CSV table of C-alpha atoms in Angstrom, one decimal:
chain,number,residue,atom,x,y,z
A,25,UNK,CA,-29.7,52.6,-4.9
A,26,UNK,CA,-26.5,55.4,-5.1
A,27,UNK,CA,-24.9,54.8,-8.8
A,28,UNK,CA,-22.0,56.2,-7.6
A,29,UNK,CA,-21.4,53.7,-5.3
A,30,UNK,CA,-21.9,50.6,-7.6
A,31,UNK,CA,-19.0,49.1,-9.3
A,32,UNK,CA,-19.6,49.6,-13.1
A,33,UNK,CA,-16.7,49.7,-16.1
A,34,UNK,CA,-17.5,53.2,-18.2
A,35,UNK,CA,-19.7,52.6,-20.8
A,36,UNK,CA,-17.7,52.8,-24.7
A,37,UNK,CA,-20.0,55.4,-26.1
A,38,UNK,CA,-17.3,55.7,-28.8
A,39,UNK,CA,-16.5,52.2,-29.2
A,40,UNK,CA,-12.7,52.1,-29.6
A,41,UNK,CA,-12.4,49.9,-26.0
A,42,UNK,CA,-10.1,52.8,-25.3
A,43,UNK,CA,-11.1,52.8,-21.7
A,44,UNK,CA,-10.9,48.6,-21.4
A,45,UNK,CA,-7.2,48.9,-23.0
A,46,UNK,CA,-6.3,51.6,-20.4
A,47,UNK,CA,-7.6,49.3,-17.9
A,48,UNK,CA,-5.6,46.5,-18.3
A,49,UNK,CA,-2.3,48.3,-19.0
A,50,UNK,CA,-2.2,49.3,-15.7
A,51,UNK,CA,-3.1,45.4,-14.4
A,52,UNK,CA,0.1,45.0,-16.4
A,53,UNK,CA,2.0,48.3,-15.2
A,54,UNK,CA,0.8,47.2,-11.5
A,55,UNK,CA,2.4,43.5,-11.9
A,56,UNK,CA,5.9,45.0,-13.2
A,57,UNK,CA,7.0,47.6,-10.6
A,58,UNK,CA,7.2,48.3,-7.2
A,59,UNK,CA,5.3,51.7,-6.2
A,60,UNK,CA,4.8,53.7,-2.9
A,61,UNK,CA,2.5,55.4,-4.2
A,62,UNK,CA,-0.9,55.1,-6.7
A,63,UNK,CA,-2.6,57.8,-8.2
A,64,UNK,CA,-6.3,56.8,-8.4
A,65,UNK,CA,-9.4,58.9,-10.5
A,66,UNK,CA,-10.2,61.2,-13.5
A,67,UNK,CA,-8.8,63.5,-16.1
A,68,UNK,CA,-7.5,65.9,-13.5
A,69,UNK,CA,-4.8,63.4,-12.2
A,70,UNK,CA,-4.5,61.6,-15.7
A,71,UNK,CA,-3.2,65.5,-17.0
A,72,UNK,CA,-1.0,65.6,-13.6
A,73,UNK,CA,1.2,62.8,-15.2
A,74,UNK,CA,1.7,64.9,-18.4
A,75,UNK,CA,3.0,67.8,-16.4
A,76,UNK,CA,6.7,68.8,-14.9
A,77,UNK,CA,5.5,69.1,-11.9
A,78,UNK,CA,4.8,64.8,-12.3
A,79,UNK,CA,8.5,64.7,-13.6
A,80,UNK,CA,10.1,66.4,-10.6
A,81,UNK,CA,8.1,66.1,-7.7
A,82,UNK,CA,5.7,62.6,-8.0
A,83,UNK,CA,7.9,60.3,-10.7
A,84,UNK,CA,10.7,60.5,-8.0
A,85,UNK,CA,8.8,58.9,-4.8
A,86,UNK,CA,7.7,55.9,-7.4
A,87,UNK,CA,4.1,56.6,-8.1
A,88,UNK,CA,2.2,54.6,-11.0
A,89,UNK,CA,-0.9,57.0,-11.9
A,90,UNK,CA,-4.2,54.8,-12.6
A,91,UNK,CA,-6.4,57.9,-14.1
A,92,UNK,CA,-8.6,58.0,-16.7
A,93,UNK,CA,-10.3,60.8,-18.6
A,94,UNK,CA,-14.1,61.0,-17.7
A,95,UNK,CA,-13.8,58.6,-14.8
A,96,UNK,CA,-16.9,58.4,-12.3
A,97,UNK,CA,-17.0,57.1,-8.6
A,98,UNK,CA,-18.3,54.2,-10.1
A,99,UNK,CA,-15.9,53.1,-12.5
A,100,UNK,CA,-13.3,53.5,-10.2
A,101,UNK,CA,-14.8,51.2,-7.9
A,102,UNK,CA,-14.8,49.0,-10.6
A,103,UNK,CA,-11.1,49.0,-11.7
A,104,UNK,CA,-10.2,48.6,-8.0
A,105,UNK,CA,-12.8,45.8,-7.6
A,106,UNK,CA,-11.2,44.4,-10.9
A,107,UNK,CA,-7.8,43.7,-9.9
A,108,UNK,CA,-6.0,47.3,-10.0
A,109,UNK,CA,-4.4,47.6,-6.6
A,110,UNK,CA,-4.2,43.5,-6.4
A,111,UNK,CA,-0.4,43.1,-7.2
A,112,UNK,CA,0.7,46.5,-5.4
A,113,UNK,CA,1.9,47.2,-2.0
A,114,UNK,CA,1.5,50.8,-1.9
A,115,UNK,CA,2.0,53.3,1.1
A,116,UNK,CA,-0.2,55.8,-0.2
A,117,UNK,CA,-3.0,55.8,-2.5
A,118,UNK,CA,-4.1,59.7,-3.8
A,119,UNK,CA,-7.9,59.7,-5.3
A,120,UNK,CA,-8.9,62.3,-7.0
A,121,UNK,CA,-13.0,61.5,-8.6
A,122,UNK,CA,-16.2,62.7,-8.4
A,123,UNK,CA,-16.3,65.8,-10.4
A,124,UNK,CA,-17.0,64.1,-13.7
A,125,UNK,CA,-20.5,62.2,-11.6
A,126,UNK,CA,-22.3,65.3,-13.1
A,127,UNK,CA,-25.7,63.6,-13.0
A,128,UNK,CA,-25.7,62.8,-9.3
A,129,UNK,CA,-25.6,64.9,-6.2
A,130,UNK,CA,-23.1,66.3,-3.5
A,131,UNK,CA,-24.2,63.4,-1.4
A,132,UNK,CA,-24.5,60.9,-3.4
A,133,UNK,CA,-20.8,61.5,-5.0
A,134,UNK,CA,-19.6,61.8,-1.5
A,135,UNK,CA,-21.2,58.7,-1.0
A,136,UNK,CA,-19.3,57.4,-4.2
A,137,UNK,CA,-15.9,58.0,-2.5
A,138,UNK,CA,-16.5,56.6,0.7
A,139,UNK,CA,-17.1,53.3,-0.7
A,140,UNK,CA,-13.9,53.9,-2.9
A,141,UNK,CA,-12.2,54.3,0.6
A,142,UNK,CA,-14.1,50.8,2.1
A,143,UNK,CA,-12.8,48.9,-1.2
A,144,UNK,CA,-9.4,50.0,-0.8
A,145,UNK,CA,-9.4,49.6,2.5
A,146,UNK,CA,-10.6,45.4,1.8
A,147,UNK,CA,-7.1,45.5,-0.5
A,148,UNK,CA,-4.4,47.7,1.5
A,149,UNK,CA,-5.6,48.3,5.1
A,150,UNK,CA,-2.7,50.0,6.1
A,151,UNK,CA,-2.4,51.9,3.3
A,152,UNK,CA,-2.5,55.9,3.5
A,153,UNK,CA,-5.5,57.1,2.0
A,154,UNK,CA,-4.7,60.9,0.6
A,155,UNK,CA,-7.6,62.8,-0.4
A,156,UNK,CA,-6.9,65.9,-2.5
A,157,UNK,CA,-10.2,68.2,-3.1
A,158,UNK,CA,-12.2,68.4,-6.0
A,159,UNK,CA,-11.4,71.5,-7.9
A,160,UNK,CA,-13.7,74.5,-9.2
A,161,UNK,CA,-14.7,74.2,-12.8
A,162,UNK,CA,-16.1,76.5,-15.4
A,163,UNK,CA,-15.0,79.9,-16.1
A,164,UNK,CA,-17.9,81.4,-14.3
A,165,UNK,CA,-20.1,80.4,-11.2
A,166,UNK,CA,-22.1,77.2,-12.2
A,167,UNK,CA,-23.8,74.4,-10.6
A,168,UNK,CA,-21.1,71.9,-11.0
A,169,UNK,CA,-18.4,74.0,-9.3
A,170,UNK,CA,-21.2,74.8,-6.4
A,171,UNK,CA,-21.7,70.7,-6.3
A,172,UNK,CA,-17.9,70.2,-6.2
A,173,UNK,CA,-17.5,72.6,-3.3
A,174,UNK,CA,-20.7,70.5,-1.5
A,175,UNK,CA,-18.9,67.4,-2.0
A,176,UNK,CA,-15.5,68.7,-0.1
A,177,UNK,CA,-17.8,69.9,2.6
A,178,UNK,CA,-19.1,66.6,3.4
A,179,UNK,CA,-16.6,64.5,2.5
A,180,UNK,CA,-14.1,66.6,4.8
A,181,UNK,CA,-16.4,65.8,8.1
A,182,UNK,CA,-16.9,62.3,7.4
A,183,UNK,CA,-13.4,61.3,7.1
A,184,UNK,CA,-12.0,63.6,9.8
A,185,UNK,CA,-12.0,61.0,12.1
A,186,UNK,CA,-11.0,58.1,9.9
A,187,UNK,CA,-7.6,56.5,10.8
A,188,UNK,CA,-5.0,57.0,7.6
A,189,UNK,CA,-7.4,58.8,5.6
A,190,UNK,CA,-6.3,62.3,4.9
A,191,UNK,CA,-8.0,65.2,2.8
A,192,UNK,CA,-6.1,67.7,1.2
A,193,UNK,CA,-7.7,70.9,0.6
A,194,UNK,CA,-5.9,71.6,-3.1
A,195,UNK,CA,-9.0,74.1,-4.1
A,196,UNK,CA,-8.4,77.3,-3.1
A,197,UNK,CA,-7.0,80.2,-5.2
A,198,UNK,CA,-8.5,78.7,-9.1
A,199,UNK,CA,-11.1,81.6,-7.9
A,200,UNK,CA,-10.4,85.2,-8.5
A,201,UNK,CA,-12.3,87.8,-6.9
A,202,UNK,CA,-14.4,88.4,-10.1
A,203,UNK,CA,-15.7,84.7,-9.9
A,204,UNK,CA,-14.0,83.7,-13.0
A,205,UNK,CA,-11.2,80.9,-13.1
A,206,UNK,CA,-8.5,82.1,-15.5
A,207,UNK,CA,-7.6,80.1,-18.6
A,208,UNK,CA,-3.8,80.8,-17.4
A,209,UNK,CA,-5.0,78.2,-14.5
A,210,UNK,CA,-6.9,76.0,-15.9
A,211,UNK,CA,-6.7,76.0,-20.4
A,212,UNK,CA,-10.2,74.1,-20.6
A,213,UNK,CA,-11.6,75.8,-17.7
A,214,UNK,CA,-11.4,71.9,-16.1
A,215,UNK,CA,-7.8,70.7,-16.4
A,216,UNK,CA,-5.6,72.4,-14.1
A,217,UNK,CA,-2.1,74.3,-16.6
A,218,UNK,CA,1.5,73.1,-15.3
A,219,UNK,CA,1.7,76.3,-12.8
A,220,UNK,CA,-1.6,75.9,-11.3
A,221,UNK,CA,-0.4,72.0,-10.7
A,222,UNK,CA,2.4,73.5,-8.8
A,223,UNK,CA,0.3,75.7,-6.3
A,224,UNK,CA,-1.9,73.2,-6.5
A,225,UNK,CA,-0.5,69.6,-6.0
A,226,UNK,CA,2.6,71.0,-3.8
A,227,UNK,CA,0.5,70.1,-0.2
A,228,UNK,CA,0.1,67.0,-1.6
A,229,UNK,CA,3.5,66.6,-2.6
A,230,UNK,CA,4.5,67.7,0.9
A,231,UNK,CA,2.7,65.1,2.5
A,232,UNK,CA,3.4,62.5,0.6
A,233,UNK,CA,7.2,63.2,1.8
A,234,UNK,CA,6.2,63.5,5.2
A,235,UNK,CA,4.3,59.9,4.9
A,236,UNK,CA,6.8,58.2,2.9
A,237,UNK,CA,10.0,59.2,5.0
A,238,UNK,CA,8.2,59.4,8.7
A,239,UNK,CA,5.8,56.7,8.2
A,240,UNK,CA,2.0,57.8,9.2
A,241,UNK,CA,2.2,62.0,10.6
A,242,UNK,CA,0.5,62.3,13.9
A,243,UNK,CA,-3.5,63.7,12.7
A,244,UNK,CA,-2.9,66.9,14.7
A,245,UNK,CA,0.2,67.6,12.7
A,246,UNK,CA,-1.2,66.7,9.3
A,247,UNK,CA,-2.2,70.1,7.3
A,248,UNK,CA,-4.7,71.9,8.4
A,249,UNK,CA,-7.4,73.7,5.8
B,117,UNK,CA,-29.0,66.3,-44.0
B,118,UNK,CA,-26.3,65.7,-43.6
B,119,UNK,CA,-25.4,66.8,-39.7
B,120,UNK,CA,-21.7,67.0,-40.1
B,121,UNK,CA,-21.9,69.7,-42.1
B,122,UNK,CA,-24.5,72.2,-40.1
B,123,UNK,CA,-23.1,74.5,-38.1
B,124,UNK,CA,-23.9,73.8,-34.7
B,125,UNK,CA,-22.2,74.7,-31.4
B,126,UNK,CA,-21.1,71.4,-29.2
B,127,UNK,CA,-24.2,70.3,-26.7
B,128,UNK,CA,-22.7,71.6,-23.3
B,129,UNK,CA,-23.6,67.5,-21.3
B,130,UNK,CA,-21.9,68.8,-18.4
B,131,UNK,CA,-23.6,72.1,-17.7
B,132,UNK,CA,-20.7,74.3,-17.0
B,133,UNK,CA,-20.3,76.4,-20.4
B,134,UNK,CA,-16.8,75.6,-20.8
B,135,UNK,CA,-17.1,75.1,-24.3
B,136,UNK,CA,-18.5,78.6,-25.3
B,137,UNK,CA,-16.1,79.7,-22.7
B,138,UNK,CA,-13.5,78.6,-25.0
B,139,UNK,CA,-15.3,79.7,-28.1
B,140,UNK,CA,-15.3,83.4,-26.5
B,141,UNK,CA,-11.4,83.5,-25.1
B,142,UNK,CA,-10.4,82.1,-29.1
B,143,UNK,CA,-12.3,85.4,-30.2
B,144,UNK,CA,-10.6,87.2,-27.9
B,145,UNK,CA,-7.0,86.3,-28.7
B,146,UNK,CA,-7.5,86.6,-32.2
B,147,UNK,CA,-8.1,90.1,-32.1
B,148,UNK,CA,-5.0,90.8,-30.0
B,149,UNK,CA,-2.6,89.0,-32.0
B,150,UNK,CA,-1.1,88.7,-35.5
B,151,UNK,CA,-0.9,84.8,-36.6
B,152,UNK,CA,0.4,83.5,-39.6
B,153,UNK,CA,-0.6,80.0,-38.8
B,154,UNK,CA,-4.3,79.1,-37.2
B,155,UNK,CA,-4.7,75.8,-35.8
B,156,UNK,CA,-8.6,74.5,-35.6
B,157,UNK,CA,-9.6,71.3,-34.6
B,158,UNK,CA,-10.4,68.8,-31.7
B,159,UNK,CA,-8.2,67.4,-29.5
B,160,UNK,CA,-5.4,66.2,-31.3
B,161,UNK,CA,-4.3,69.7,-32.0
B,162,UNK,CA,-5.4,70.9,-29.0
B,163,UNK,CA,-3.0,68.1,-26.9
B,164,UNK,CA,-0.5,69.2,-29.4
B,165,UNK,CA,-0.2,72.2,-27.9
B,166,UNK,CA,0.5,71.1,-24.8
B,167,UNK,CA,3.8,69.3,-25.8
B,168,UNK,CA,7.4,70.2,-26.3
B,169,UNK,CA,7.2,70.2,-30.4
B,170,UNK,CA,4.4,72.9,-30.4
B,171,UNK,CA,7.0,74.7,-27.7
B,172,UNK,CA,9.7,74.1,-30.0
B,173,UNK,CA,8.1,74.2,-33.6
B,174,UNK,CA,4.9,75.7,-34.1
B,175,UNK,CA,4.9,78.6,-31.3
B,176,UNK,CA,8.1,80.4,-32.8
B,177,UNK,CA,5.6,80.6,-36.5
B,178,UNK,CA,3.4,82.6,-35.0
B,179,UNK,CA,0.8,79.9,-34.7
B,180,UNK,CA,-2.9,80.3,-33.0
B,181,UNK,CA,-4.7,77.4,-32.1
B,182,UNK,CA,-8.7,77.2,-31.7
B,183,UNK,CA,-9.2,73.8,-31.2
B,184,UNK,CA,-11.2,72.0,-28.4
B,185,UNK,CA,-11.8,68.2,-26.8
B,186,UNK,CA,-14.1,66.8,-28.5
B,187,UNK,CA,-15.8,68.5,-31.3
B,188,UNK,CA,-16.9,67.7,-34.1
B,189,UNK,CA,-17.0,69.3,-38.0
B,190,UNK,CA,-20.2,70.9,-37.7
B,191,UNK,CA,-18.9,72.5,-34.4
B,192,UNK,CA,-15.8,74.1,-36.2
B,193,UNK,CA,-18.3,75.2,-38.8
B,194,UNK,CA,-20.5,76.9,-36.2
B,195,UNK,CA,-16.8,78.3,-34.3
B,196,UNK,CA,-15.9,79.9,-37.9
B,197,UNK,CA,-19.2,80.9,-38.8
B,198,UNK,CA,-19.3,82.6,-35.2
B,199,UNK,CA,-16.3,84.8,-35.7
B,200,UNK,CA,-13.3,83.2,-34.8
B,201,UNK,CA,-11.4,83.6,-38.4
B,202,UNK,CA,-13.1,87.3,-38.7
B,203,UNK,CA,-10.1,89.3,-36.7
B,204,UNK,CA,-7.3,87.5,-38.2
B,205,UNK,CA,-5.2,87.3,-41.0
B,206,UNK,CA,-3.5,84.0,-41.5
B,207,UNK,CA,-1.4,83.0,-44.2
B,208,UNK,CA,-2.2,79.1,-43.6
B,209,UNK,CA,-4.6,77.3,-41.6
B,210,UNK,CA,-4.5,73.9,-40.4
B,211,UNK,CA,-7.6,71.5,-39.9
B,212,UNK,CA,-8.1,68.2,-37.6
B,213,UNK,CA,-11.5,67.2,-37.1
B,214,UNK,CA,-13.8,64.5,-37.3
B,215,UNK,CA,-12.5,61.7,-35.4
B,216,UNK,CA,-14.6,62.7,-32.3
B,217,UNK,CA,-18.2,62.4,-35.2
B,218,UNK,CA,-18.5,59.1,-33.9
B,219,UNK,CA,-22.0,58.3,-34.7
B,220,UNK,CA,-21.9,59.7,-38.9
B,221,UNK,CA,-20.6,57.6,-41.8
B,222,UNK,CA,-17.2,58.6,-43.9
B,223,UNK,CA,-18.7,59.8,-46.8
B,224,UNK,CA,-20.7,62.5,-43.9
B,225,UNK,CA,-17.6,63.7,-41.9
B,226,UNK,CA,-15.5,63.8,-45.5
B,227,UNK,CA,-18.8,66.4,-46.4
B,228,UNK,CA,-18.3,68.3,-42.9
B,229,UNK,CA,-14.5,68.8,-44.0
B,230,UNK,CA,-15.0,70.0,-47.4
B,231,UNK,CA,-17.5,72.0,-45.8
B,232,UNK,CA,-15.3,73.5,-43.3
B,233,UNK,CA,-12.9,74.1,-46.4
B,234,UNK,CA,-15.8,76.2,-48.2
B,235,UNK,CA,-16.4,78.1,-45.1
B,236,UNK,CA,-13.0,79.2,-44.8
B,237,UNK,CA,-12.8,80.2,-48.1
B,238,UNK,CA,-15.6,82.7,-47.5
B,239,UNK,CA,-13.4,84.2,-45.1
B,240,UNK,CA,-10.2,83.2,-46.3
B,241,UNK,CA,-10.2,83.7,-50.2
B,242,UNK,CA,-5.9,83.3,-50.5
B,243,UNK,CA,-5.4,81.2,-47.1
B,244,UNK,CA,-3.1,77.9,-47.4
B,245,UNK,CA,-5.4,75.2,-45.9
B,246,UNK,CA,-3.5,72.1,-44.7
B,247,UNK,CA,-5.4,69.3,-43.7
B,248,UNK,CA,-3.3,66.4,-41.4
B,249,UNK,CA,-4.6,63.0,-41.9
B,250,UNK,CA,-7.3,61.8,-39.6
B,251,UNK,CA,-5.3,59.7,-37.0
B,252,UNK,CA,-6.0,55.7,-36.0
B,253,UNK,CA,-7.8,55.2,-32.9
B,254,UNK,CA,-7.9,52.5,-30.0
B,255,UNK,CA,-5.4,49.4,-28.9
B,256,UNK,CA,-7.2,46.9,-31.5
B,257,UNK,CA,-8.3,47.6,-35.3
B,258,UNK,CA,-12.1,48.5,-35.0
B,259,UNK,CA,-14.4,50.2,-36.8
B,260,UNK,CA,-13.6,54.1,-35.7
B,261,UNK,CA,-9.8,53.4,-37.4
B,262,UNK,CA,-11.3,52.0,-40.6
B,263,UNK,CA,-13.6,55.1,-40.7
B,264,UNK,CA,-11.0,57.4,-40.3
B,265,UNK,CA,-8.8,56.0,-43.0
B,266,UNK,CA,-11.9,55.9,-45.1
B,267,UNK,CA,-12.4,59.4,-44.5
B,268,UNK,CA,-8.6,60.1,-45.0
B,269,UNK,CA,-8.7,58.3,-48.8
B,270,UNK,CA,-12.3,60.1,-49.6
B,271,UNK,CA,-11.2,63.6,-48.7
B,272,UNK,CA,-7.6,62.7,-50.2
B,273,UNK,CA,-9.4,62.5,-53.8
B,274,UNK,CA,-11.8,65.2,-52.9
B,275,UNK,CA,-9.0,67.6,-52.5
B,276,UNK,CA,-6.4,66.5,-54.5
B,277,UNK,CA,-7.6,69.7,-57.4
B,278,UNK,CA,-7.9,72.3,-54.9
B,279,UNK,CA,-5.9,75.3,-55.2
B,280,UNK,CA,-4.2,75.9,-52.1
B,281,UNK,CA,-5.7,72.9,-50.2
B,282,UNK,CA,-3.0,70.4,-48.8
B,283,UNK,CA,-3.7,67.0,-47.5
B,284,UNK,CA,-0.5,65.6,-45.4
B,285,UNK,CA,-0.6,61.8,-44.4
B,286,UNK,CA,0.1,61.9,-40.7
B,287,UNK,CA,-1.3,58.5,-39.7
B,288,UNK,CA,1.7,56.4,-40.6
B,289,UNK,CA,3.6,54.5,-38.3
B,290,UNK,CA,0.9,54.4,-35.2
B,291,UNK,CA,-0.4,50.9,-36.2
B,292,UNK,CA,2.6,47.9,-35.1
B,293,UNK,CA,2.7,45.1,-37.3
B,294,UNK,CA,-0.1,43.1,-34.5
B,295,UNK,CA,-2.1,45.7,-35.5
B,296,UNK,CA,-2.2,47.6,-32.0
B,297,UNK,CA,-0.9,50.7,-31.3
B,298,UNK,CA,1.1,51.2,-28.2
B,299,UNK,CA,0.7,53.4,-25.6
B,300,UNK,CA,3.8,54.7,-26.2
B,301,UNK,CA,2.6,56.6,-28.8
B,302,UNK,CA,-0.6,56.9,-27.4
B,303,UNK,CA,-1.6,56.7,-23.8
B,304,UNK,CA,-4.9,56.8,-24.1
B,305,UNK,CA,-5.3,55.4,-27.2
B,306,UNK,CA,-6.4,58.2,-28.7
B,307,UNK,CA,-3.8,61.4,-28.3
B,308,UNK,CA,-0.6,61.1,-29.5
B,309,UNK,CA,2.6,61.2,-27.0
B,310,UNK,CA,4.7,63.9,-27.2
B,311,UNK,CA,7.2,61.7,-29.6
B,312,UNK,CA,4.6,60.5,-31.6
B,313,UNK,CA,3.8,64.4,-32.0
B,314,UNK,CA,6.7,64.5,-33.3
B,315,UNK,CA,7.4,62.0,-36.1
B,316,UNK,CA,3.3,63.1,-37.2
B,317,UNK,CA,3.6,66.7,-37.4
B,318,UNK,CA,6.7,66.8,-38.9
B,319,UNK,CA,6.1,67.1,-42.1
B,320,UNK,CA,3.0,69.2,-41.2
B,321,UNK,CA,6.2,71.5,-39.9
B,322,UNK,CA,7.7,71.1,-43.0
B,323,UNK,CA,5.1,72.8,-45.1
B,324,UNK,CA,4.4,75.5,-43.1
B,325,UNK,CA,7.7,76.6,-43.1
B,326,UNK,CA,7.9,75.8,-47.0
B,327,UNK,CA,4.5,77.9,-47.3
B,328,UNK,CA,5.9,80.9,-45.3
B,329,UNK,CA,9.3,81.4,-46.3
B,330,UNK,CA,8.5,80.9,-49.9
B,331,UNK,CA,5.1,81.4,-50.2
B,332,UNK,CA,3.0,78.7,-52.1
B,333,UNK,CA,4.4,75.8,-52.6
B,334,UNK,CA,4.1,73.7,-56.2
B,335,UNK,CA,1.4,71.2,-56.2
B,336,UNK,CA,3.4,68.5,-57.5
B,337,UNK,CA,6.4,69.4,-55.1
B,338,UNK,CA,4.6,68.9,-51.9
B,339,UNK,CA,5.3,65.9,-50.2
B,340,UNK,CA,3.1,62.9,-51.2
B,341,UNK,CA,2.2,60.1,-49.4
């Protein structure tokens, strides 16, 4: 059995139900307004929102952002399988997890989203499924970041062929020639700073334009990596 | 023992040294620049610099800030006893921490303050130390809020005849009248929103510019609770 791939609420290690109450505010956020688009994952996307580049570029094309810090494969599975995207109608839905599944491998976290694409797809089967890359971590070379990079590897061939399912390559340049990721990109060496959203997130941005005002962009015309 | 109070550097769970990654680039900026003001801590102050009052308040006072997601007293302990405070001058330092010692009683994490307190005093003989209130925690009352406003009335007597030490109530206001605190003021329960940054550290702003234009304030001036 893959525990990435098995719906399971994160567990309350500090036992404030923090992660339960940020749970069902979005049930509530979902049931009150109409989105295009949903942000779906971990701390990466949860900081997005707290950013300009969320003020100016995302908040416009109504997007509701269901991130939460330390999110898993798993737990997001859960949240969808527990009534998140139930009262939305969204065009798009971005998902942006796995980096956070440190105990578990390349395959089995890409194993982890693909079932997050089969649940959404049981919700929303028309929806656009965007798939920005997991990022580098660490300020030097490390396992993780090694892991992360595996993951986009295999993740990349098996959707290539999937119909509205779209990954985003959003990795590149967090690297500099030395190896080291600078804490002018990313503060904690995790989270990426408002700038490095802005190299990061614009392909995203781009597409979700393209998606939202076209409808679904021919595959061949889609960015390429 | 008491573990709150032995310096110890924070167990790196995910493998990717971004903690002593941290710990190193805090070393490295204190030795390039002059700060009045040194902010150590967890992440409250940490989040606080990534909003518009550290921007607008604490950046123009010269203010440094070494604090990290997640730690823990004994982990600031460890941070000062490994050089952080050793190439810098400050005239005040201000110290949040112990919300994140999830698993040790009040009376412990009170210890691992005063502690802290002692340690910067080996370092920091004629430093202003201002110490903001612990802040609630969670949606619901539970036990982590009750054990940080134990902590808050413990270290409150505990300091209350230092010379030079400053407790400032910054926890007001957070819990509604149903007992919850909205996300509002906290999205994730736990941080505090960019406006709720600013009605709690205002009075923290107060003092410091109290303490640095006039030097030190009178003990029965300062602002009680």
């Amino acid at each position: 059995m893959n525990p990435c791939t098995m719906a399971s609420p994160q567990v309350d290690t500090d036992g404030d139900g923090r992660w339960n109450s940020i749970h069902n505010r979005f049930l509530s956020d979902a049931k009150g307004k109409e989105a295009d688009v949903i942000f779906m994952g971990d701390s990466i996307l949860q900081a997005l929102e707290h950013t300009e580049v969320w003020n100016q570029w995302f908040s416009p094309l109504h997007c509701l952002n269901f991130s939460i810090h330390k999110d898993q494969t798993q737990n997001v599975i859960w949240r969808i399988k527990n009534g998140e995207l139930d009262y939305v109608d969204p065009k798009v839905i971005v998902v942006h997890v796995g980096t956070n599944n440190v105990e578990h491998t390349a395959e089995q976290v890409c194993e982890g989203i693909l079932e997050i694409i089969r649940t959404i797809r049981e919700k929303h089967p028309s929806a656009y499924i965007v798939l920005p890359s997991l990022l580098p971590r660490g300020q030097y070379p490390n396992a993780l970041r090694d892991k992360n990079s595996a993951v986009n590897q295999l993740l990349k061939e098996k959707v290539s062929n999937m119909n509205k399912v779209e990954m985003v390559s959003i990795d590149k340049g967090f690297i500099q020639n030395d190896g080291t990721i600078s804490h002018h990109d990313m503060h904690d060496y995790l989270l990426p700073s408002n700038a490095a959203c802005r190299k990061a997130f614009e392909p995203i941005y781009d597409l979700l334009q393209q998606i939202l005002s076209e409808g679904e962009p021919e595959k061949d015309l889609t960015p390429s990596e």
